[in-house]
mmCIF file of C-alpha atoms in Angstrom:
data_model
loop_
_atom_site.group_PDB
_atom_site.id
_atom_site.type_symbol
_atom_site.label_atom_id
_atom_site.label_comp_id
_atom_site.label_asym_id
_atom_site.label_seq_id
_atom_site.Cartn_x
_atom_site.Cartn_y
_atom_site.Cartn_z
ATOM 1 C CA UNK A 1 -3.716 4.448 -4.034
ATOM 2 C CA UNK A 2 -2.015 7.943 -5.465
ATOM 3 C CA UNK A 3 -2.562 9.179 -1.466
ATOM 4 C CA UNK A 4 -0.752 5.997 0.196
ATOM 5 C CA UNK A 5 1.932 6.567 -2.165
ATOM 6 C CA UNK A 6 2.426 10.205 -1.111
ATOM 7 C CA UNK A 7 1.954 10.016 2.433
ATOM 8 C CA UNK A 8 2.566 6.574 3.726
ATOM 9 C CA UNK A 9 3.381 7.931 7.202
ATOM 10 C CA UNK A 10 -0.425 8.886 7.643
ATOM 11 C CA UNK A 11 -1.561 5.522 6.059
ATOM 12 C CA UNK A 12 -0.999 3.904 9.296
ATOM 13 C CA UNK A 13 -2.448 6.352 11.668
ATOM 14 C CA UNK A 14 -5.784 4.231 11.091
ATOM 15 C CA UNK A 15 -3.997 1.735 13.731
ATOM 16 C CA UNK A 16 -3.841 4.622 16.473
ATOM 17 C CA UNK A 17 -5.937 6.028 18.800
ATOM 18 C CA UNK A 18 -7.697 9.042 17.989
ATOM 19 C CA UNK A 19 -5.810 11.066 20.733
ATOM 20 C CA UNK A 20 -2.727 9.802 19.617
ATOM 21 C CA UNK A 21 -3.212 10.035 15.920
ATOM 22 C CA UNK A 22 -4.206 14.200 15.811
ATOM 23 C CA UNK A 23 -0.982 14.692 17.962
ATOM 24 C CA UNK A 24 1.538 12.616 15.489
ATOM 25 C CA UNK A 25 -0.567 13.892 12.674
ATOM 26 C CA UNK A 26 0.646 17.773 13.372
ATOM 27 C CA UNK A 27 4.110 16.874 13.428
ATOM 28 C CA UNK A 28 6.388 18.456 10.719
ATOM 29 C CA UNK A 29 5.749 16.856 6.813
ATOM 30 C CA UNK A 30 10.162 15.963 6.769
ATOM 31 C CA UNK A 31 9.913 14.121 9.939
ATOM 32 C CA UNK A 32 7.079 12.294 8.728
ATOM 33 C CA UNK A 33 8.426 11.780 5.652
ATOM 34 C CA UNK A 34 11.786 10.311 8.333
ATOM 35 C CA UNK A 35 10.308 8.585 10.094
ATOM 36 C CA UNK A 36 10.428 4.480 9.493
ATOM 37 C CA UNK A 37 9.346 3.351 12.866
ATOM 38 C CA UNK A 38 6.367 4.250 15.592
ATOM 39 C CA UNK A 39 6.909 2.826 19.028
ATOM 40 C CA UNK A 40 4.065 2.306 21.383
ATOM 41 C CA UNK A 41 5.384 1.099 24.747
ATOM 42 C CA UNK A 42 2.944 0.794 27.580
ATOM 43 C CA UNK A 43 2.919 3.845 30.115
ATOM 44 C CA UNK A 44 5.964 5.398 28.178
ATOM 45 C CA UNK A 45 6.923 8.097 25.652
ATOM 46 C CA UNK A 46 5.996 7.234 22.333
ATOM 47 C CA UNK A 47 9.032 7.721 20.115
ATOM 48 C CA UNK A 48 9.309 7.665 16.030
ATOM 49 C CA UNK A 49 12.640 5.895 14.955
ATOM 50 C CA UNK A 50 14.130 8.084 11.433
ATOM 51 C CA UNK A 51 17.999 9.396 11.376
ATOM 52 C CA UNK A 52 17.341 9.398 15.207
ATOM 53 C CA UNK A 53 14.745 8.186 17.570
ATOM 54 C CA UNK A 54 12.395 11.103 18.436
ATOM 55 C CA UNK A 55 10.258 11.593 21.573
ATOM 56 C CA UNK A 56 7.006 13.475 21.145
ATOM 57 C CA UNK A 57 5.049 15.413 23.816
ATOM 58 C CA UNK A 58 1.419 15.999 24.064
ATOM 59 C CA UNK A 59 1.466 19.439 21.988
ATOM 60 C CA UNK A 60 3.090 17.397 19.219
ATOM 61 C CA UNK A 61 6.624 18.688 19.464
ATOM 62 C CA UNK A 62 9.711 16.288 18.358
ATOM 63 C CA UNK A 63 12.596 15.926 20.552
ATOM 64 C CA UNK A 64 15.688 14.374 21.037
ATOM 65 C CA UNK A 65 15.154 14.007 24.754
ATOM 66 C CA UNK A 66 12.192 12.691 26.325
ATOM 67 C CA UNK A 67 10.228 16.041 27.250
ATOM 68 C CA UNK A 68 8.386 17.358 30.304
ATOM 69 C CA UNK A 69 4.977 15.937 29.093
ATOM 70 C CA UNK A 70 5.623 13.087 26.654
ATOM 71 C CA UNK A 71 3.083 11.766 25.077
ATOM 72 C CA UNK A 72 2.285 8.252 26.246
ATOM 73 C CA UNK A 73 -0.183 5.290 25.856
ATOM 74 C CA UNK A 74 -1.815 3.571 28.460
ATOM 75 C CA UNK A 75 -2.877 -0.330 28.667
ATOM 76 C CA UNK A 76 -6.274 0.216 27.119
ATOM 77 C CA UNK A 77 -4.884 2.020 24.813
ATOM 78 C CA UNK A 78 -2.333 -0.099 23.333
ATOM 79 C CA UNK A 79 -5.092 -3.164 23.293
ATOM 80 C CA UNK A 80 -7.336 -0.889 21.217
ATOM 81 C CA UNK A 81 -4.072 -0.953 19.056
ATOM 82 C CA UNK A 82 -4.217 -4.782 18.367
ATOM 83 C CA UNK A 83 -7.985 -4.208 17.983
ATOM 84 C CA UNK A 84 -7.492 -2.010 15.358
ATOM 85 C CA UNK A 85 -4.964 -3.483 13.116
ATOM 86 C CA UNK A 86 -7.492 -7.070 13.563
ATOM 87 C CA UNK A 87 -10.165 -5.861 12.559
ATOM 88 C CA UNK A 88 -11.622 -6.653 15.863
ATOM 89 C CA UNK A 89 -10.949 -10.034 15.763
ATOM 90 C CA UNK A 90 -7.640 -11.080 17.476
ATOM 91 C CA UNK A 91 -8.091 -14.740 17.716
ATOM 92 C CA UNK A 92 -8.351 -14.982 13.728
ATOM 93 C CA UNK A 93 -4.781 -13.157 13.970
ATOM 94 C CA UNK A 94 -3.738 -15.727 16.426
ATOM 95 C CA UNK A 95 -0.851 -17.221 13.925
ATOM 96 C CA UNK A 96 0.566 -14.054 13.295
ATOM 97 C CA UNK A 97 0.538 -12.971 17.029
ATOM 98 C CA UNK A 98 2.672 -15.655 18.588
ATOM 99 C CA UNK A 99 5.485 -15.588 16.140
ATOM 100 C CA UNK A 100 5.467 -12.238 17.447
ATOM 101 C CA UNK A 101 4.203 -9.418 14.500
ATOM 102 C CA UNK A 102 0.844 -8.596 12.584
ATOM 103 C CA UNK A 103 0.421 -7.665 9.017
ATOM 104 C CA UNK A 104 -1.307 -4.599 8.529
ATOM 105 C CA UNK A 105 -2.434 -2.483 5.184
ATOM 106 C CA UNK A 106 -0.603 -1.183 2.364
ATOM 107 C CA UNK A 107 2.527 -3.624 3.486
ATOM 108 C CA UNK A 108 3.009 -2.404 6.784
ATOM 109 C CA UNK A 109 3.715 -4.081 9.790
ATOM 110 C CA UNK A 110 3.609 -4.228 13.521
ATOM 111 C CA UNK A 111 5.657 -5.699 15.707
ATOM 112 C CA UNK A 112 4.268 -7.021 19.086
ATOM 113 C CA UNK A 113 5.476 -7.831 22.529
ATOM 114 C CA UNK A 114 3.282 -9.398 25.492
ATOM 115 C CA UNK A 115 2.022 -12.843 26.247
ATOM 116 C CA UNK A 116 -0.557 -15.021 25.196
ATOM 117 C CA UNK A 117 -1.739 -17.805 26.874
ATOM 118 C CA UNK A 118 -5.041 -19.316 28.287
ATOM 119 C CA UNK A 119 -6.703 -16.883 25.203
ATOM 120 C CA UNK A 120 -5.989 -14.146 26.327
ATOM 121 C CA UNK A 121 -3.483 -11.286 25.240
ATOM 122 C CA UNK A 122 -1.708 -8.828 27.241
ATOM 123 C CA UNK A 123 0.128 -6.716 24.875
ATOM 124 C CA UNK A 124 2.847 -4.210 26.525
ATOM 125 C CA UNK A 125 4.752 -2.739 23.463
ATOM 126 C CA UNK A 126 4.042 -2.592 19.488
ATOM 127 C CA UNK A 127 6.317 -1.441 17.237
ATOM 128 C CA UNK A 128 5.212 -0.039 13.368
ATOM 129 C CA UNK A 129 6.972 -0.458 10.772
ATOM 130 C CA UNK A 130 6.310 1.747 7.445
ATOM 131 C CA UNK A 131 6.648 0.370 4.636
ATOM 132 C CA UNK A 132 9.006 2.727 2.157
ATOM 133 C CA UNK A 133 9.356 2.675 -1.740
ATOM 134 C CA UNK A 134 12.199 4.082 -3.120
ATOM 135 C CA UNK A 135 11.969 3.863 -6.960
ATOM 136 C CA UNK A 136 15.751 2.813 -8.169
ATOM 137 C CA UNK A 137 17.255 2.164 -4.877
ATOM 138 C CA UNK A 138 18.307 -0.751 -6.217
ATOM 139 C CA UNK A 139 19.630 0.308 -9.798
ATOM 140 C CA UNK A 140 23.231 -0.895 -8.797
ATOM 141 C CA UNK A 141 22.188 -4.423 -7.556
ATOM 142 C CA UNK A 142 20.561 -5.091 -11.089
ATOM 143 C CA UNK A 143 23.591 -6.563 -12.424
ATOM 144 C CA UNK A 144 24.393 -8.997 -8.889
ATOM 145 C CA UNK A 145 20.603 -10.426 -9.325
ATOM 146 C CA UNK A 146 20.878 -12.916 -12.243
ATOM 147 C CA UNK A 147 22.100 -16.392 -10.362
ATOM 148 C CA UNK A 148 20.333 -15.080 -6.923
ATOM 149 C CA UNK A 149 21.248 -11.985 -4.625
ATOM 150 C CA UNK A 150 21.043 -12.415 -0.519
ATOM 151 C CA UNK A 151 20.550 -8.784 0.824
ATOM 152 C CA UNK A 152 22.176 -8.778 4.265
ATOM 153 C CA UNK A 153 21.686 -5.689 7.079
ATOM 154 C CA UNK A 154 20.651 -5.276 10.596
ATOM 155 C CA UNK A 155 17.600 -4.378 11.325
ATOM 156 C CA UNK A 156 16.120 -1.289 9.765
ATOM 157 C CA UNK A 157 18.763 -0.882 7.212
ATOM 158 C CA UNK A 158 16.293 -0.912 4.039
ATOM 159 C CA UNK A 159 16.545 -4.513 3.303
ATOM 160 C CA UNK A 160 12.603 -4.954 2.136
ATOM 161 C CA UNK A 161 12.569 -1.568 0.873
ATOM 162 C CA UNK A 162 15.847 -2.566 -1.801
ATOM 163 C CA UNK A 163 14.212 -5.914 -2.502
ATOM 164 C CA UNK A 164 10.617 -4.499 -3.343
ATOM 165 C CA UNK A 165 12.379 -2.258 -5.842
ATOM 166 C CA UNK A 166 14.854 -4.874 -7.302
ATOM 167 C CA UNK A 167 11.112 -6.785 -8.069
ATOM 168 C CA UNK A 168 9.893 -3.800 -9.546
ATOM 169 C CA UNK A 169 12.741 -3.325 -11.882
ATOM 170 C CA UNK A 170 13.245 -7.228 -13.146
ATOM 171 C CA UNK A 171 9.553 -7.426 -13.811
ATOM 172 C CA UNK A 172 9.170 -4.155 -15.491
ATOM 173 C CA UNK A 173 11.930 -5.374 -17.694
ATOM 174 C CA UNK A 174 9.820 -8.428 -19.057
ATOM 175 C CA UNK A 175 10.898 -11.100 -16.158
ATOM 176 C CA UNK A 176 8.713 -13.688 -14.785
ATOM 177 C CA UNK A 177 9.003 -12.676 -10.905
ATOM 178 C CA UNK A 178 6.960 -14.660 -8.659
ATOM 179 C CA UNK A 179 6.687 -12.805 -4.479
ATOM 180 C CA UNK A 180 5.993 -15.377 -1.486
ATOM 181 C CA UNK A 181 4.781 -12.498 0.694
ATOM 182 C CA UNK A 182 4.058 -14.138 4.065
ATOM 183 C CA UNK A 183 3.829 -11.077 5.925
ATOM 184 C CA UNK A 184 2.134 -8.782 3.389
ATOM 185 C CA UNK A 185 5.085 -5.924 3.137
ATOM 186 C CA UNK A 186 6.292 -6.598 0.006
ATOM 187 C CA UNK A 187 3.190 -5.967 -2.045
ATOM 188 C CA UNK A 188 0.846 -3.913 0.041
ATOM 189 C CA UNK A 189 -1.639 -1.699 -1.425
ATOM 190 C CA UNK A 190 0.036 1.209 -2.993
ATOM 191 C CA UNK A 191 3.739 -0.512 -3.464
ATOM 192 C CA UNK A 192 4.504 -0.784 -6.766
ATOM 193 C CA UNK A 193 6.077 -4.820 -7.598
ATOM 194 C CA UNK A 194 6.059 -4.460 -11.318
ATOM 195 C CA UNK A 195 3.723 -5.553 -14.361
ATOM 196 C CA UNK A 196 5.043 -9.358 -14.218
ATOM 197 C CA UNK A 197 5.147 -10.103 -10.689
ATOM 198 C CA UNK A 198 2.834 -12.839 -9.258
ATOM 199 C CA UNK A 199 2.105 -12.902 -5.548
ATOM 200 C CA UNK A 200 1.296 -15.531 -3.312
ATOM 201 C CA UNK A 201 0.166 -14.686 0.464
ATOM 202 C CA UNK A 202 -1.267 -17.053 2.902
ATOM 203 C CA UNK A 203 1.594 -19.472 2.933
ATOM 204 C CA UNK A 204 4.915 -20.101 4.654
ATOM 205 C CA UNK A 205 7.714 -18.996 2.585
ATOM 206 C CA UNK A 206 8.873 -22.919 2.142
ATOM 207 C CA UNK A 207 5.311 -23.725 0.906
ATOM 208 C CA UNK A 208 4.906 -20.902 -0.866
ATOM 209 C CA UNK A 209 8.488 -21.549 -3.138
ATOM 210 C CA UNK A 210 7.472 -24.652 -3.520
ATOM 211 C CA UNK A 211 4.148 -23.530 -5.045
ATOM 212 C CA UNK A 212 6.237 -20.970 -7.146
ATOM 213 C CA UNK A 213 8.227 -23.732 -8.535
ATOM 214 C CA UNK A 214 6.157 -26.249 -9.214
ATOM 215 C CA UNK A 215 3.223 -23.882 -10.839
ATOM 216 C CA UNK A 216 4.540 -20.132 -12.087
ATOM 217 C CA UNK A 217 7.546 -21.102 -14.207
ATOM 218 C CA UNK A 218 9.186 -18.304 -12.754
ATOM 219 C CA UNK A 219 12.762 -16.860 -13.882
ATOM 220 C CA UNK A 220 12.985 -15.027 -9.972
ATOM 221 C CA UNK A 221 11.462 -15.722 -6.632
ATOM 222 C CA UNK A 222 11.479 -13.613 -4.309
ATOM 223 C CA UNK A 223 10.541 -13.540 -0.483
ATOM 224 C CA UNK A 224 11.782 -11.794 2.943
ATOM 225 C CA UNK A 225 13.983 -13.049 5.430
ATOM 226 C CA UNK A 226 15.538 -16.417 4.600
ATOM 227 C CA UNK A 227 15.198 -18.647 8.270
ATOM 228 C CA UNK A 228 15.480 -21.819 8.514
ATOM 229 C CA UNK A 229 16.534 -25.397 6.692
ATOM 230 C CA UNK A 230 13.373 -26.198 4.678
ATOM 231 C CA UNK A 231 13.087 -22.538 3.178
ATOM 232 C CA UNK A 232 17.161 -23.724 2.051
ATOM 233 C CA UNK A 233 16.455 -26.833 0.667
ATOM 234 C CA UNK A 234 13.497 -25.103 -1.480
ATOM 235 C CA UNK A 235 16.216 -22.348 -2.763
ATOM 236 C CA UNK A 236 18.698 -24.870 -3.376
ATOM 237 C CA UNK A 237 16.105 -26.935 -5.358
ATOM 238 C CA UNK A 238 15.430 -23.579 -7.251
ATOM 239 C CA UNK A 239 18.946 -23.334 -7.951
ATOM 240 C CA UNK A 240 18.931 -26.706 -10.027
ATOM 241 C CA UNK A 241 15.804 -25.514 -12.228
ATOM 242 C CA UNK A 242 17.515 -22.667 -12.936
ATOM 243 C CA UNK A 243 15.304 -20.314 -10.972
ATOM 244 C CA UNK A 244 17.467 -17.352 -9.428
ATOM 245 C CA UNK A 245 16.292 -16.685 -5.738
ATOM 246 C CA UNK A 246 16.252 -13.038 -4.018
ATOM 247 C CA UNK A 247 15.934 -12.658 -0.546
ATOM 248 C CA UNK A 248 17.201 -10.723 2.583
ATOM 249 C CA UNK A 249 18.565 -12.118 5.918
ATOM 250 C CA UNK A 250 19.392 -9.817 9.451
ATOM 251 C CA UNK A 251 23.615 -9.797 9.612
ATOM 252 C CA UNK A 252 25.492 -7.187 11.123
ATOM 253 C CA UNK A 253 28.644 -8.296 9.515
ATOM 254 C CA UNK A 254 30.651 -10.512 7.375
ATOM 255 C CA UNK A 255 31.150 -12.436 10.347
ATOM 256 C CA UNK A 256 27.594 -13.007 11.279
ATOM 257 C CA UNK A 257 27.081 -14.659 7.476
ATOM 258 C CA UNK A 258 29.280 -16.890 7.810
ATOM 259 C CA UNK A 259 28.032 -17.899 11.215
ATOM 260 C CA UNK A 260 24.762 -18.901 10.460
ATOM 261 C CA UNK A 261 23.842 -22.381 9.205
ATOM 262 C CA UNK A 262 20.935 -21.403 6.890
ATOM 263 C CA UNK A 263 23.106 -18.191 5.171
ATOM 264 C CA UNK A 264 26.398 -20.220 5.055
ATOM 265 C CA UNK A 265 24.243 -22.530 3.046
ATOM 266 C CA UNK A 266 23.048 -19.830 0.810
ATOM 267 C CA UNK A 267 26.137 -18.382 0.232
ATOM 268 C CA UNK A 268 27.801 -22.457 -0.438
ATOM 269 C CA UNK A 269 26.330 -22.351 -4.311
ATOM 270 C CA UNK A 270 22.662 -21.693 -4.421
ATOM 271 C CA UNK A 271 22.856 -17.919 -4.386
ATOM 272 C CA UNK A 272 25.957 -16.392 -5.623
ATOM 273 C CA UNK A 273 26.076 -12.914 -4.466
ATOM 274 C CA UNK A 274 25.315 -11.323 -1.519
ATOM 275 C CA UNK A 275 25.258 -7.341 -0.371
ATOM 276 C CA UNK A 276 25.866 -6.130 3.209
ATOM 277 C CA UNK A 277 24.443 -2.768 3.918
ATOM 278 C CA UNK A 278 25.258 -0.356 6.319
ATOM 279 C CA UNK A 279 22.665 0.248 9.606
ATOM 280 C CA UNK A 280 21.003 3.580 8.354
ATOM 281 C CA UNK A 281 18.481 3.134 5.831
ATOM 282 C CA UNK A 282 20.101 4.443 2.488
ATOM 283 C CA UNK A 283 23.353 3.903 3.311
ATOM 284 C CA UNK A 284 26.019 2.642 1.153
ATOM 285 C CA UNK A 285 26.636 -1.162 1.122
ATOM 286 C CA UNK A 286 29.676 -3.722 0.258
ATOM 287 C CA UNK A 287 29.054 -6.577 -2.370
ATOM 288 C CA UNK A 288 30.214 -10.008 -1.498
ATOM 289 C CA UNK A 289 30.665 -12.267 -4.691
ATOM 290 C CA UNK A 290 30.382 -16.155 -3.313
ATOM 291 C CA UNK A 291 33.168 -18.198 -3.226
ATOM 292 C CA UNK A 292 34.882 -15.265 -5.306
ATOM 293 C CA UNK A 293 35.595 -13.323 -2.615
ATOM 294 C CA UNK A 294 36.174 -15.975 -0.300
ATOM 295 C CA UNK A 295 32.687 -15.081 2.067
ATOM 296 C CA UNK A 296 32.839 -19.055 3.377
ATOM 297 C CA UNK A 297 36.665 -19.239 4.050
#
């Protein structure tokens, strides 16, 4: 556990190739330590995503511009990928894989494009998302937390990574937290949730709330990516038993808050705060106080 939580950049080389592991493996520790994203597109440069998106050629050098010989994966390559992160069995994976992503260890994921259909998958591009813990990233949002926080970013702007910490904190201070982690990144091996957090994985984040609330007797709950009307109604029946709700939801702006149905509805009374971060991961971010601030006029 110690070595995931020192190096979680080489903690999901397991997923790669061997050819294309030892090259991204030799790269420089800071870029590594960068780096949030690894993109695999069929027959193209592979490229890591950290302040900048970097292109890599075969001898393992980082660039700004694709080089001369970029390192690239082929079609066989990119299925061994998939074969990899199942375990060798895609079709027990099949949930995961048409909405689109795969959970893999220590609370990483993958993002997939292809098609499936007739069971089969063709799989052209996968996309790898590491899983960061900051310890205190979220000391200032402490205070915004106690009738429900919504964090708000686009995507890759450290929205899981300030949630996972805000856990860590309210738990560590003696607060029931209960975690509906559908997708596995919140608590993967290694991540640190706190000494009173209870997890629940296996179930949709409406089912999974509901569990929460009906079982745990849980001050928090917590789960990523707020989506759609039946995940609201469970956080607005939360709000009523006096169970604060923390969650994250993709908005590039104010604007983009107010525009959606199921955050409008958050922001309407069952959560009372929200915070809007910045793009870059770390960045600063602007905190929206409900009706206070007027986020619904």
């Amino acid at each position: 556990m110690n070595d995931v939580k020192k190096d979680r950049f080489s903690c999901v080389l397991y997923a790669l190739p061997e050819r294309i592991s030892k090259v991204l493996s030799s790269l420089p520790e800071f870029l590594k330590n960068e780096t949030f994203e690894i993109r695999l597109r069929r027959d193209r440069p592979v490229c890591l995503t950290a302040s900048r998106v970097f292109y890599i050629s075969s001898d393992a050098v980082a660039s700004t511009l694709i080089p001369k010989d970029p390192l690239k994966i082929t079609k066989a390559e990119l299925k061994e990928v998939i074969l990899r992160i199942t375990d060798r069995s895609i079709y027990a994976r099949t949930r995961e894989l048409k909405n689109g992503y795969l959970s893999m260890r220590h609370g990483c994921r993958a993002g997939v494009c292809g098609s499936f259909s007739g069971g089969s998958f063709d799989v052209t591009s996968v996309n790898i998302r590491i899983a960061r813990e900051i310890k205190g990233c979220a000391d200032r949002l402490l205070p915004l937390c106690e009738r429900g926080l919504l964090i708000a970013g686009p995507p890759g702007s450290g929205k899981t990574t300030l949630l996972r910490d805000l856990v860590r904190q309210l738990s560590d201070r003696g607060k029931r937290v209960c975690v509906v982690d559908t997708r596995g990144e919140i608590c993967g091996d290694g991540l640190d949730v706190g000494v009173n957090t209870d997890i629940i994985k296996g179930y949709s984040k409406a089912e999974g709330a509901e569990m929460a609330l009906r079982t745990m007797f849980p001050q928090y709950i917590a789960f990523d990516e707020v989506g759609n009307g039946r995940e609201l109604e469970l956080i607005e029946e939360s709000f009523f038993s006096g169970v604060a709700i923390l969650t994250t939801a993709h908005a590039e702006s104010l604007a983009d808050l107010k525009r959606r149905s199921v955050t409008r509805g958050l922001l309407s009374g069952a959560i009372e705060n929200a915070v809007l971060l910045e793009r870059s991961p770390g960045g600063g971010f602007s905190v929206l106080k409900g009706m206070e601030e007027g986020i619904l006029a």
